[in-house]
mmCIF file of C-alpha atoms and ligand atoms in Angstrom:
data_model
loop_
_atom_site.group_PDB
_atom_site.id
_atom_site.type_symbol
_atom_site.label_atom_id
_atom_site.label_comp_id
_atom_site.label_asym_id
_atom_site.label_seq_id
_atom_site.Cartn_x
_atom_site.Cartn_y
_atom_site.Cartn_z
ATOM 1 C CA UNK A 1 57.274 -51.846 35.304
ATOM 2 C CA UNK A 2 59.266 -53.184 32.573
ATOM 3 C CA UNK A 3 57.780 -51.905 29.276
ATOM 4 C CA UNK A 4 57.685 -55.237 27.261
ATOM 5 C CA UNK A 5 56.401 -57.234 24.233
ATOM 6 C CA UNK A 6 53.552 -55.667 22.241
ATOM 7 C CA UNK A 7 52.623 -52.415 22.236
ATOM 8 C CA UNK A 8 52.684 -49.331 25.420
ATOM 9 C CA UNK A 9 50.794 -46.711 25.186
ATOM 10 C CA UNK A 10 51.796 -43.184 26.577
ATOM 11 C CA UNK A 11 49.848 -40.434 26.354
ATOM 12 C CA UNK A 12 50.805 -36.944 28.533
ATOM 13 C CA UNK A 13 48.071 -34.509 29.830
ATOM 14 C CA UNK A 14 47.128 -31.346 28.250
ATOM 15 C CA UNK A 15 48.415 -33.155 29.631
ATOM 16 C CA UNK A 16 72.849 -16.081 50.968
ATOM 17 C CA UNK A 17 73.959 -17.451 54.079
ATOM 18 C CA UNK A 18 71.507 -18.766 56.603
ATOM 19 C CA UNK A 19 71.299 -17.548 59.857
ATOM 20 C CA UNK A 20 70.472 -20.253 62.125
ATOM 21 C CA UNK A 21 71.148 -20.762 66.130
ATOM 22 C CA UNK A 22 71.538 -24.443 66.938
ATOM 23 C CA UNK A 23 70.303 -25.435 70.355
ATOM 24 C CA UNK A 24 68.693 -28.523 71.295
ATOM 25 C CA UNK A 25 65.011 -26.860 71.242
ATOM 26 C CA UNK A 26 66.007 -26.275 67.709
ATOM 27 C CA UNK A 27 66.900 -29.344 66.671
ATOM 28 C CA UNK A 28 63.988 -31.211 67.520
ATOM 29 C CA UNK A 29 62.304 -28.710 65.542
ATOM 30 C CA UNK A 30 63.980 -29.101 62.718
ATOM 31 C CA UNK A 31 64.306 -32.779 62.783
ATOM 32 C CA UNK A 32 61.874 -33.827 65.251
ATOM 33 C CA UNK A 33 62.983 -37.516 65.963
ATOM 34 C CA UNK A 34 59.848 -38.435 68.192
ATOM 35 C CA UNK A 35 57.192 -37.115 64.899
ATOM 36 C CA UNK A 36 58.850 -38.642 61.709
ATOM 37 C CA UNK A 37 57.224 -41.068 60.161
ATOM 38 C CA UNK A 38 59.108 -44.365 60.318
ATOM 39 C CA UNK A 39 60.048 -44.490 57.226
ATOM 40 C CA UNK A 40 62.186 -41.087 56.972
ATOM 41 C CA UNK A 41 64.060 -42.547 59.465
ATOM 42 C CA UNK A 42 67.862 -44.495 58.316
ATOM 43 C CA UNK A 43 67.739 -48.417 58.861
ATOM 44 C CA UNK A 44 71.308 -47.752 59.932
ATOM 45 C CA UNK A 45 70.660 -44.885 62.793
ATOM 46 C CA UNK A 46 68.448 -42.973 64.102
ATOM 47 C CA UNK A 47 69.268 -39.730 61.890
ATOM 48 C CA UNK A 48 66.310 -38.561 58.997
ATOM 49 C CA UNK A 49 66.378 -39.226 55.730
ATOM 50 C CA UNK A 50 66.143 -36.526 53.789
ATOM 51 C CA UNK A 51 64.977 -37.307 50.434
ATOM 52 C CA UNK A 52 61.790 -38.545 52.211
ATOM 53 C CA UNK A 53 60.447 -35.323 51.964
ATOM 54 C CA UNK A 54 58.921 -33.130 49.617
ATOM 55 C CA UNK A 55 59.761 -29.193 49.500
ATOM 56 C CA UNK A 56 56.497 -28.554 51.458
ATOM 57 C CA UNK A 57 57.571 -30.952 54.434
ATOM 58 C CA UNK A 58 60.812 -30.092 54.512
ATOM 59 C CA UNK A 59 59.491 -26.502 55.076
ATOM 60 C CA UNK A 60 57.308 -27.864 58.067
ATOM 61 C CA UNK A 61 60.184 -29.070 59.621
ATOM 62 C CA UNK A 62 60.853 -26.306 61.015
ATOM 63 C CA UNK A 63 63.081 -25.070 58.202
ATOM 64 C CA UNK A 64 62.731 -21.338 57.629
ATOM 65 C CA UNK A 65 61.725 -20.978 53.754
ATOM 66 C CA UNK A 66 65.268 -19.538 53.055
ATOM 67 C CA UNK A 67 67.122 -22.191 54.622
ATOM 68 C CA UNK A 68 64.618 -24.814 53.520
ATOM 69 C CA UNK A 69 65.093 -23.733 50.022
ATOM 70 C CA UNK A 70 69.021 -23.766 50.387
ATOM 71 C CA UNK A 71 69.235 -27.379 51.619
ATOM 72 C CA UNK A 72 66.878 -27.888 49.072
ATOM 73 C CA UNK A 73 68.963 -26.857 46.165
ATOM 74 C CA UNK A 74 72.285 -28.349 47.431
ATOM 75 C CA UNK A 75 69.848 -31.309 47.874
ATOM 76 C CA UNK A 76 68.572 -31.148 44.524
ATOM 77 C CA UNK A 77 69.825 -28.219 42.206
ATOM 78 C CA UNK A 78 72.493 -26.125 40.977
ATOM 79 C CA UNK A 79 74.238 -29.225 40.042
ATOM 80 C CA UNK A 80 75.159 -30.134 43.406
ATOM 81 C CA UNK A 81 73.211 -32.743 44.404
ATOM 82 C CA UNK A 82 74.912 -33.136 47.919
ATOM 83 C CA UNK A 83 75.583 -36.742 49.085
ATOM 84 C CA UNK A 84 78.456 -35.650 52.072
ATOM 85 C CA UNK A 85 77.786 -33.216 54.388
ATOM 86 C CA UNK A 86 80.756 -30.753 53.050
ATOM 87 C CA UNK A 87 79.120 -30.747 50.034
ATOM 88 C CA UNK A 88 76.297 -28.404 51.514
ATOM 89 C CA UNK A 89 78.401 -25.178 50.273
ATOM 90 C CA UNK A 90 76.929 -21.447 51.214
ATOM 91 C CA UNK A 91 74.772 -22.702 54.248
ATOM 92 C CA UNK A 92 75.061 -21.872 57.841
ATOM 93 C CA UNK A 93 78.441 -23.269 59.784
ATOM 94 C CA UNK A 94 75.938 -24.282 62.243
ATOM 95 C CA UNK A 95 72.598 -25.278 60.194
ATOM 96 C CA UNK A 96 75.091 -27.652 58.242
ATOM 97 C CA UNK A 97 76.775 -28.888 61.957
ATOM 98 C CA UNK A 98 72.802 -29.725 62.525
ATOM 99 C CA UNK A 99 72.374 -30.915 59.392
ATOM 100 C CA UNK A 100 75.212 -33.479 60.115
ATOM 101 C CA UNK A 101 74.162 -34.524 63.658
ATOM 102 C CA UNK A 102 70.592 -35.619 62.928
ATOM 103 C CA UNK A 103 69.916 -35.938 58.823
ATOM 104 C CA UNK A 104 71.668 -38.193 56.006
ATOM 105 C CA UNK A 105 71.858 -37.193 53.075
ATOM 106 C CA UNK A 106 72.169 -40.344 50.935
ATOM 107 C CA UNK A 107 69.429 -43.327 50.710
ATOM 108 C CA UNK A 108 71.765 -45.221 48.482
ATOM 109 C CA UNK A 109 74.932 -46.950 47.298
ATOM 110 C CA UNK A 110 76.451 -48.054 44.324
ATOM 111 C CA UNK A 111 77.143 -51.410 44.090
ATOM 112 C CA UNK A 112 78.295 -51.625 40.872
ATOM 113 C CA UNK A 113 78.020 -50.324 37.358
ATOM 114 C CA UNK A 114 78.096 -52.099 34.310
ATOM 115 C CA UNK A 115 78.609 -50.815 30.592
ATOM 116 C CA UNK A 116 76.806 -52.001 27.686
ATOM 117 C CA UNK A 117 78.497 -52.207 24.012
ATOM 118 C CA UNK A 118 75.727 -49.769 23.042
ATOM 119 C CA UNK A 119 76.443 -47.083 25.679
ATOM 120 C CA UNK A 120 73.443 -48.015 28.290
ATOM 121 C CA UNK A 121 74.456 -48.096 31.892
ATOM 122 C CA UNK A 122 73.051 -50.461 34.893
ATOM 123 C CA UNK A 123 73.827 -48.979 38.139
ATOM 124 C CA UNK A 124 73.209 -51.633 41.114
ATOM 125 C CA UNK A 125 72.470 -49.554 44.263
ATOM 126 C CA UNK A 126 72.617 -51.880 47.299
ATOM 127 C CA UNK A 127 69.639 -50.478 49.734
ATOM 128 C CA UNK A 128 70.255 -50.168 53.534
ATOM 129 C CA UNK A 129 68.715 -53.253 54.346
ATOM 130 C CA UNK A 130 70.659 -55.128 51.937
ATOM 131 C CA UNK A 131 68.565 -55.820 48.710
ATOM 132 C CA UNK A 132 69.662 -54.881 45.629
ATOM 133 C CA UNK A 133 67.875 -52.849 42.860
ATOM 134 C CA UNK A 134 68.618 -52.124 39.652
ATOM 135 C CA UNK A 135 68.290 -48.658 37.475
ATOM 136 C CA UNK A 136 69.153 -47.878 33.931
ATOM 137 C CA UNK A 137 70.850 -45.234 32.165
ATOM 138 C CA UNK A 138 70.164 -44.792 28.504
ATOM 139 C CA UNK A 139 72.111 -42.404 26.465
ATOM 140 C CA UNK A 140 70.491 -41.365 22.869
ATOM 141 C CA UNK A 141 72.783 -37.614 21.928
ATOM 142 C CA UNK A 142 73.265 -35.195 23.676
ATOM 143 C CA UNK A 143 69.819 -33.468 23.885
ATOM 144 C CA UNK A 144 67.961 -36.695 25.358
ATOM 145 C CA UNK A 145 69.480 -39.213 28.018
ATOM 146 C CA UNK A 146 66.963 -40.923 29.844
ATOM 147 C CA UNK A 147 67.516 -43.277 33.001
ATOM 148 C CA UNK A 148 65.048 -45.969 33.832
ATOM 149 C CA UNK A 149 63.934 -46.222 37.615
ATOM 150 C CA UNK A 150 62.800 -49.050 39.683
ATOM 151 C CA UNK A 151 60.084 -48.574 42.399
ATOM 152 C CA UNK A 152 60.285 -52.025 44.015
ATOM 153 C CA UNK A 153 62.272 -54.935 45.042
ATOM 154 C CA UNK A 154 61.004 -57.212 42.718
ATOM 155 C CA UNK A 155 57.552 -57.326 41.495
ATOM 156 C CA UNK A 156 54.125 -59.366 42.683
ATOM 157 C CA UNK A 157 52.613 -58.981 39.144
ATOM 158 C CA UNK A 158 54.260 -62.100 37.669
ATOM 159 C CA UNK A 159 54.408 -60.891 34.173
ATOM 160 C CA UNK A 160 55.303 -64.263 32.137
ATOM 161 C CA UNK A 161 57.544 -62.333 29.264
ATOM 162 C CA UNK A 162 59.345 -60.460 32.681
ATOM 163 C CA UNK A 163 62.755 -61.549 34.864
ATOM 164 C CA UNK A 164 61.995 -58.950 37.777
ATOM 165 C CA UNK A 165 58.271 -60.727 37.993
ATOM 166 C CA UNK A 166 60.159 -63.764 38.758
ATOM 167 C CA UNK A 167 61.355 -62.411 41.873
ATOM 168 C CA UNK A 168 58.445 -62.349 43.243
ATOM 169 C CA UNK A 169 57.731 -59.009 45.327
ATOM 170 C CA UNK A 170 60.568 -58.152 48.258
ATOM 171 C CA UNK A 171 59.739 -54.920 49.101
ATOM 172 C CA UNK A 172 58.570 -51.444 48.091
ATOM 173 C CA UNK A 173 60.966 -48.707 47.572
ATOM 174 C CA UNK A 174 60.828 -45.549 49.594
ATOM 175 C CA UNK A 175 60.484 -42.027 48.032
ATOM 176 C CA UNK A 176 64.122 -41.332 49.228
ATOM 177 C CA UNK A 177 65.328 -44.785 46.983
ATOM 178 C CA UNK A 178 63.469 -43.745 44.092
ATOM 179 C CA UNK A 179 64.330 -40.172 44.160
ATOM 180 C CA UNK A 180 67.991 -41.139 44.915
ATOM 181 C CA UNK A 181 68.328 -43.208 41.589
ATOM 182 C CA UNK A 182 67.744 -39.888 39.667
ATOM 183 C CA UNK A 183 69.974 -38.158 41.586
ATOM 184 C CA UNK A 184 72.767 -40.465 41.448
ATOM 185 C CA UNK A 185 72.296 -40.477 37.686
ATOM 186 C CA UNK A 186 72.584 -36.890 37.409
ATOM 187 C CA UNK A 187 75.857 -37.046 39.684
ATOM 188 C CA UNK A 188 77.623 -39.593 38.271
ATOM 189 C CA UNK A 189 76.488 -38.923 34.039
ATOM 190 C CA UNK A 190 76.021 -35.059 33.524
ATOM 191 C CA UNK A 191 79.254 -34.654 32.463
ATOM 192 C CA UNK A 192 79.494 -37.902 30.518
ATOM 193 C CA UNK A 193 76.322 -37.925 28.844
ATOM 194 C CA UNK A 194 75.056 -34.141 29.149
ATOM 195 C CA UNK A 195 72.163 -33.061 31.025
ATOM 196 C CA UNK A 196 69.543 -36.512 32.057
ATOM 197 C CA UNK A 197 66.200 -35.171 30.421
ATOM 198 C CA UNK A 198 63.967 -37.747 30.736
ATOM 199 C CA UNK A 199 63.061 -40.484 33.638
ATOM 200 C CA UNK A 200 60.874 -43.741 33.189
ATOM 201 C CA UNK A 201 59.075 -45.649 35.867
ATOM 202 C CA UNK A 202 60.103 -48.827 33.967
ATOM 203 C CA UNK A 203 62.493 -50.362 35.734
ATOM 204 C CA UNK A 204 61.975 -52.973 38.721
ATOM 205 C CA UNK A 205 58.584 -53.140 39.655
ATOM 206 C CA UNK A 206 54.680 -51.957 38.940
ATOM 207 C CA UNK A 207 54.914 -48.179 40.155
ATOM 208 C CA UNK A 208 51.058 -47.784 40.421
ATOM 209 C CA UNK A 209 51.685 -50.902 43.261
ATOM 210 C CA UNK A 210 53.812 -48.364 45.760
ATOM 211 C CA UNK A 211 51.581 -45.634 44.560
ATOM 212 C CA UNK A 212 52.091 -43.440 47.453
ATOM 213 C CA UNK A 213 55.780 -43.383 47.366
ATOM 214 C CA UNK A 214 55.896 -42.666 43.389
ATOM 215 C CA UNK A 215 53.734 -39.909 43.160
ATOM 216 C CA UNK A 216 56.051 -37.957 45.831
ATOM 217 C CA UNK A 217 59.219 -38.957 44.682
ATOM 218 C CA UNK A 218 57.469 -38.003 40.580
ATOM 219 C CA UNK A 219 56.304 -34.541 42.289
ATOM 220 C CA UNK A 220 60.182 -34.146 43.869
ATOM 221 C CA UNK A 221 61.415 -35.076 40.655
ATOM 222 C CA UNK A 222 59.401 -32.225 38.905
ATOM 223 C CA UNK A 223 60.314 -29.648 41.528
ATOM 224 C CA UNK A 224 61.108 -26.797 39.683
ATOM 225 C CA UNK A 225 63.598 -25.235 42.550
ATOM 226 C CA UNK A 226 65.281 -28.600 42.197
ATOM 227 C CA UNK A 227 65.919 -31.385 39.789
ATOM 228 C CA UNK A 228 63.325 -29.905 37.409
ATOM 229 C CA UNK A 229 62.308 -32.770 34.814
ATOM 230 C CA UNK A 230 59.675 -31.530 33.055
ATOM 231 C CA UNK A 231 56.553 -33.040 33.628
ATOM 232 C CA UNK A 232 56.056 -34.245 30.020
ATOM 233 C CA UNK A 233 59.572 -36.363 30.198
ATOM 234 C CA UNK A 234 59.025 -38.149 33.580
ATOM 235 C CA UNK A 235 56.125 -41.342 32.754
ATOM 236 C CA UNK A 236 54.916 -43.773 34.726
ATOM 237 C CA UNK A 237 54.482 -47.132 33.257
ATOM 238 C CA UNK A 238 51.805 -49.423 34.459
ATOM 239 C CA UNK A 239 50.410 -52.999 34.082
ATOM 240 C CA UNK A 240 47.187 -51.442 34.398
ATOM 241 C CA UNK A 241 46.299 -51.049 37.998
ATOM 242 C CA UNK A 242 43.057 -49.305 37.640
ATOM 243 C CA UNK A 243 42.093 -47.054 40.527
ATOM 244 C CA UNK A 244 45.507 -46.262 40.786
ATOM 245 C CA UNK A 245 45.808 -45.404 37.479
ATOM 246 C CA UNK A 246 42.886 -43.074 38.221
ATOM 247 C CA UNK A 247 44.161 -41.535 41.727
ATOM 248 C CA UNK A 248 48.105 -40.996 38.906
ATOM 249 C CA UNK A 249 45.941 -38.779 36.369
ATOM 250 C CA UNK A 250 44.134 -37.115 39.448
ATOM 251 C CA UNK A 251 46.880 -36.068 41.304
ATOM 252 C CA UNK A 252 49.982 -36.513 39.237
ATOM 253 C CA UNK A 253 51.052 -33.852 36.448
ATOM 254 C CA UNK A 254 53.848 -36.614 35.046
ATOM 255 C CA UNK A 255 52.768 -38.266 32.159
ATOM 256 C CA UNK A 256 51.344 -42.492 31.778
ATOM 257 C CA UNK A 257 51.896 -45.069 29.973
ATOM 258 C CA UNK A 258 49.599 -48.286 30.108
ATOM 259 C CA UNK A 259 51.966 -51.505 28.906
ATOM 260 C CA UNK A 260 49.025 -53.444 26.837
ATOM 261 C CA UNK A 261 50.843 -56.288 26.193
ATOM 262 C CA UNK A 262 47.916 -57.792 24.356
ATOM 263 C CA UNK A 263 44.616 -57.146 23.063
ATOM 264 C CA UNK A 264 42.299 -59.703 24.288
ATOM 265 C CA UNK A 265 41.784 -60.308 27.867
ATOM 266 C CA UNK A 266 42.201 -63.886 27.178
ATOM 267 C CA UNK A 267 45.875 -63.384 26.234
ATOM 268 C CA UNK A 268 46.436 -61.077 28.407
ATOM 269 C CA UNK A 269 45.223 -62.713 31.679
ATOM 270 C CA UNK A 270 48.102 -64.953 30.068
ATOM 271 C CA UNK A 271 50.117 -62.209 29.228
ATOM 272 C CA UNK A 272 52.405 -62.889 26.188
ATOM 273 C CA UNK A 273 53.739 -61.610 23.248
ATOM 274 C CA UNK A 274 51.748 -63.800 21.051
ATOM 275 C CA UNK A 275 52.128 -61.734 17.911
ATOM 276 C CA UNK A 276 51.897 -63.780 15.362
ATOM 277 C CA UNK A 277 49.276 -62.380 13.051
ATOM 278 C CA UNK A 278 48.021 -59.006 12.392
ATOM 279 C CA UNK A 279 44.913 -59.477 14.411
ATOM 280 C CA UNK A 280 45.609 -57.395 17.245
ATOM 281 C CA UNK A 281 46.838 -54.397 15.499
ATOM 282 C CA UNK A 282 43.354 -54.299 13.993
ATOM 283 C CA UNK A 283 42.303 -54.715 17.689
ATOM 284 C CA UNK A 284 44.619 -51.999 18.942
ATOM 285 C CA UNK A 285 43.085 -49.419 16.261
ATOM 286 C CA UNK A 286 39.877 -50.213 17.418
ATOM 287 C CA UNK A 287 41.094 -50.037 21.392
ATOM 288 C CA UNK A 288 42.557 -46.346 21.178
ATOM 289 C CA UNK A 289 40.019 -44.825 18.630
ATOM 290 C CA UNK A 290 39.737 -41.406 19.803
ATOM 291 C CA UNK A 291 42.322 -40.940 22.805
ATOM 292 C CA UNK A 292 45.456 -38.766 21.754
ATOM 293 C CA UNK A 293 48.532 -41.399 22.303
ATOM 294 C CA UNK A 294 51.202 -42.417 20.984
ATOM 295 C CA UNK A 295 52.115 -46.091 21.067
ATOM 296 C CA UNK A 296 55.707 -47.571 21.309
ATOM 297 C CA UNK A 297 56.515 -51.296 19.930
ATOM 298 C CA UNK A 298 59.204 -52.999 22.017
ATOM 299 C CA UNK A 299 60.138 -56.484 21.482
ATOM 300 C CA UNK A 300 60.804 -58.979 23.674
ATOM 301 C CA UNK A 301 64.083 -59.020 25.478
ATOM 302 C CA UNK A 302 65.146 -62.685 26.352
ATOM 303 C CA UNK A 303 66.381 -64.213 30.079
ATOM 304 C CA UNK A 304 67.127 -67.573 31.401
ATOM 305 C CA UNK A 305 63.904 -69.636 31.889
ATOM 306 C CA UNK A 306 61.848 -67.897 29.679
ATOM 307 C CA UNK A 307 59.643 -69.391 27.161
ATOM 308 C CA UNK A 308 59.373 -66.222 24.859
ATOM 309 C CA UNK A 309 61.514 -65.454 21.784
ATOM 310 C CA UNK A 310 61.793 -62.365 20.582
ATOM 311 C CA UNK A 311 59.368 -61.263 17.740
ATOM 312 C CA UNK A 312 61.244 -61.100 14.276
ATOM 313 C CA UNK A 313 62.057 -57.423 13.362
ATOM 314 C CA UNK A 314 60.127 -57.574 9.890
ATOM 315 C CA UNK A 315 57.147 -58.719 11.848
ATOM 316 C CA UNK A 316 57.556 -55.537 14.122
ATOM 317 C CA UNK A 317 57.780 -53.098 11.137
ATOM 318 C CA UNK A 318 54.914 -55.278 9.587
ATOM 319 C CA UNK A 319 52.685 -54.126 12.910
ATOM 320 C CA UNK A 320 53.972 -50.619 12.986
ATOM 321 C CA UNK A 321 52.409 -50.425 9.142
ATOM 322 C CA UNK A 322 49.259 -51.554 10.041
ATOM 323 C CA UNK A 323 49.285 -49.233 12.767
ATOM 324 C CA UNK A 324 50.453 -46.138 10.654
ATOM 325 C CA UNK A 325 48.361 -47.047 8.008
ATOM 326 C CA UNK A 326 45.729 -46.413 10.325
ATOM 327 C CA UNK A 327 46.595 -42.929 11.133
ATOM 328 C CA UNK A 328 48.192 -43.982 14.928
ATOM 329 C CA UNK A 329 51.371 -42.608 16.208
ATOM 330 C CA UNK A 330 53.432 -45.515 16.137
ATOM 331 C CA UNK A 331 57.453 -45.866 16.760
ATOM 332 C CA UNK A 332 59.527 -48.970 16.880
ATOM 333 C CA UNK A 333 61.955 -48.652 20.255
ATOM 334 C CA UNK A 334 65.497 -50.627 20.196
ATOM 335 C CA UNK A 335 66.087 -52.710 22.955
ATOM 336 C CA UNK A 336 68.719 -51.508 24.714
ATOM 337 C CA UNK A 337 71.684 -52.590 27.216
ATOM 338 C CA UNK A 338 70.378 -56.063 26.430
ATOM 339 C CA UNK A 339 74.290 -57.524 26.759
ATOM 340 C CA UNK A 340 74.099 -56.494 30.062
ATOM 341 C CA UNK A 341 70.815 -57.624 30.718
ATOM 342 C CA UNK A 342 69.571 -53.779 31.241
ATOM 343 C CA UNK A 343 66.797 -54.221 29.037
ATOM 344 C CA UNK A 344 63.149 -54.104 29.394
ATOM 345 C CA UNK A 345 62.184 -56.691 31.477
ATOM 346 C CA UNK A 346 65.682 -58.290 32.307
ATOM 347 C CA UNK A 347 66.420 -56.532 35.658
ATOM 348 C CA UNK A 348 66.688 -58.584 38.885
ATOM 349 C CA UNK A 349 68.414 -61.474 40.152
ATOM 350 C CA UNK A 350 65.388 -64.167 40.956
ATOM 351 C CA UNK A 351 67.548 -66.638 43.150
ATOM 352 C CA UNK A 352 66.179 -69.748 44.050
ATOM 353 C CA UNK A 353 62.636 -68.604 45.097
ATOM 354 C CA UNK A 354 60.762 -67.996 41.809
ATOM 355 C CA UNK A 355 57.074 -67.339 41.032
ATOM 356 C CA UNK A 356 55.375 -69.974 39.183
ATOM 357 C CA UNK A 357 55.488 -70.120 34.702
ATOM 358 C CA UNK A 358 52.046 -69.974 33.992
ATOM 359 C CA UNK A 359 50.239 -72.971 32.588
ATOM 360 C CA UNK A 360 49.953 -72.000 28.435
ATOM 361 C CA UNK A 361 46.541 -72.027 27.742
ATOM 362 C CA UNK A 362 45.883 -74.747 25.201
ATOM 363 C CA UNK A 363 45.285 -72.739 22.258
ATOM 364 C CA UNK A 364 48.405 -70.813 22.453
ATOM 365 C CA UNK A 365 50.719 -73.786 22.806
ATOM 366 C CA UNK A 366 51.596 -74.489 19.226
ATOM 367 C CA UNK A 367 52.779 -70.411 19.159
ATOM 368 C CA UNK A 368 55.585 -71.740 21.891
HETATM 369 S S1 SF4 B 401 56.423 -58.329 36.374
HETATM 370 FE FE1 SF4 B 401 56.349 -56.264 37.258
HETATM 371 S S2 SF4 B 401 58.264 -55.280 36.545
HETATM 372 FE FE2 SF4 B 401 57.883 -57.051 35.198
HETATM 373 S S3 SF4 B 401 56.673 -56.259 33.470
HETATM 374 FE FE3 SF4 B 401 55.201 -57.034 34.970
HETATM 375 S S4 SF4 B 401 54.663 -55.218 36.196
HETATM 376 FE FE4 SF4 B 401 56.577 -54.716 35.091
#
C-alpha cells in the first residue's frame, strides 16, 4: 500500500543447550510433513518453512518450549537472525542435524540492491516461484531507520497516482516473505544504519487484501522474544478495506494508517491527487473532528505512464497551514529514494500486461 498523494492518516491504539534425541518418530513430530499447511511448505522441496509460523505454532510442533524458544531467537533475536543452518549457534548437534534435514530457514533472496543519492535502499528479493518484490530501506539518524514492506505481488486496487497498481495483482505474499523482508533488513543494515526501528506496510500491495498473512507476520514482527518492533512503530497502511480494517483494530496491536487520498467520494472513486484548491483541507478538518491522528502529506512521486504531476511544494506547506491552523497534527514527509524509483508508489515492474488508466471524469480534466 503505497502511501501517496494527499493526505494518510495514522493513528496508534491506546492504542543452554537443548537436549533432543532425533529419531524418525521425532521428526515427524517436530516437522510433521503429512499436517503442514501447504503453504509452510518450500516451492523448491519438500522441507518447512519456518518463518510460516508464529512462536505459538512453532511450539505445537512438537518443539519443547526451551528448544522452541532457542530456534526462535537464532530465528529472530540476539542479532542472529539465522539464514544457514551453521548459523543456529548453542542448539543441539542433533536438533540442528533435524533442523537441516526437514526445515529452511530462508523464504527469500536478494536479487539486487540499489542505492539512492539520499541514502534509501531498494532491496529486490526474487521469491521461490520466481516473481520479484520490492522492499525499502529508509535511513533518517541513527535513532530511527525504517524499511518499507510489500505484502503482495502487485496490487488489484488499481490506484491511478500508483506504478505497483499497474501490475495488476500476481500473487499474495506469505507470512514467511513478509517476515523475511524485515529480517533481511536487519541482517544486511544494523551495522550500517544502526538498529531498524520502525516497519511500514507500504510497500507493494494493499496489506488489509492478504489480511491473514499480515496480521501473523505484524504479530511475529512484534514478538518480544524476537525481532521486537514495538507495536507503535510497525503500521499498516490501507486503501480502506473496511471489514478488514475492522478485523486489523480487533485483533492487531500494530498501529493503522488509512491513505485518504481525497475527500469526496467522487474523487476518490477516481482517486487522484487533485489538490488544487484548499477545499479539501476544509473537508479533511471536518472528516477527522474528534479522532486522535496524526496526518502525513506526501506528494506525488512520478513513473512512466502516469498522468499525475507532483503537487508544487508551496502548495503542500499551503495545506499543512490550513491544517495546523486548525489545531490537526500535520507533517509534510519527503519523498524518498525517488532516483531509484523507491518511492511511494513507484515499486514494481508492470511489463506488458497493465491495468486500465481510468477514464478522467469530465470535470477534473482541465486539472490534467
Ligand atoms: S495500487 Fe495498491 S500498492 Fe498502489 S497505492 Fe493503491 S493499494 Fe497501494
Amino acid at each position: 500500500m503505497a502511501a501517496q498523494a494527499l493526505p494518510l492518516l495514522r493513528w496508534s491504539r491506546s492504542a543452554s543447550s537443548l537436549c533432543v534425541r532425533s529419531s524418525p518418530a521425532a521428526s515427524r513430530r517436530l516437522f510433521p510433513a503429512l499436517r503442514r499447511p501447504a503453504a509452510a511448505r518450500c516451492e523448491a522441496g519438500s522441507k518447512v518453512l519456518l518463518k510460516e509460523m508464529d512462536y505459538p505454532e512453532l511450539e505445537e510442533k512438537g518443539f519443547r518450549p526451551g528448544q522452541a524458544m532457542m530456534l526462535w531467537k537464532c530465528l529472530y533475536g540476539n542479532n542472529v537472525w539465522a539464514h544457514s543452518h551453521d548459523e543456529l549457534a548453542g542448539l543441539n548437534k542433533d536438533f540442528r542435524k533435524m533442523i537441516t534435514d526437514h526445515a529452511n530457514l530462508k523464504a527469500l533472496t536478494v536479487k539486487d540492491i540499489l542505492a539512492a543519492s539520499d541514502g534509501t535502499r531498494k532491496i529486490l528479493f526474487s521469491l521461490e516461484d520466481g516473481p520479484v518484490i520490492e522492499t525499502v530501506i529508509i535511513p533518517c539518524d541513527r535513532s530511527r531507520t525504517t524499511i518499507c514492506v510489500s505484502s503482495q505481488v502487485g496490487c488489484a486496487m488499481n490506484c491511478q497516482f500508483c506504478f505497483t497498481g499497474r501490475m495488476g495483482l500476481r500473487k499474495h505474499l506469505s507470512t514467511a516473505e513478509i517476515v523475511e523482508q524485515a529480517v533481511f533488513a536487519r541482517r544486511l543494515f544494523s551495522d550500517e544504519f544502526g538498529s531498524i526501528t520502525n516497519v511500514v506496510f507500504m510497500g507493494m500491495g494493499e496489506p488489509l487484501h492478504n489480511i491473514d498473512n499480515v496480521l501473523k507476520a505484524a504479530a511475529i514482527m512484534v514478538d518480544e522474544q524476537g525481532l521486537h518492533f514495538s507495536p507503535r512503530k510497525v503500521t499498516v497502511s490501507t486503501s480502506g478495506l473496511v471489514p478488514q480494517l475492522k478485523r486489523f483494530l480487533h485483533e492487531s496491536k500494530c498501529a493503522l494508517a488509512v491513505s485518504l487520498n481525497a475527500t469526496t467520494d467522487e474523487v476518490r472513486n477516481w482517486i487522484m491527487p487533485i489538490n488544487r484548491n484548499m477545499d479539501d483541507a476544509k473537508r479533511l478538518i471536518e472528516l477527522v473532528q474528534g479522532i486522535p491522528c496524526k496526518i502525513n502529506l506526501i506528494s506525488f512521486n512520478p513513473h512512466s505512464g502516469s498522468q499525475f504531476k507532483p503537487t508544487p511544494d508551496e502548495k503542500i506547506i499551503e495545506f499543512r497551514n490550513v491544517l495546523a491552523q486548525a489545531g490537526l497534527v500535520a507533517f509534510v514527509r519527503l519523498s524518498r529514494g525517488d532516483d531509484q524509483m523507491a518511492a511511494c508508489g513507484q515499486l514494481g515492474e508492470p511489463g506488458e500486461y497493465q491495468l486500465p488508466l481510468l477514464r478522467v471524469p469530465e470535470k477534473f480534466q482541465v486539472a490534467l
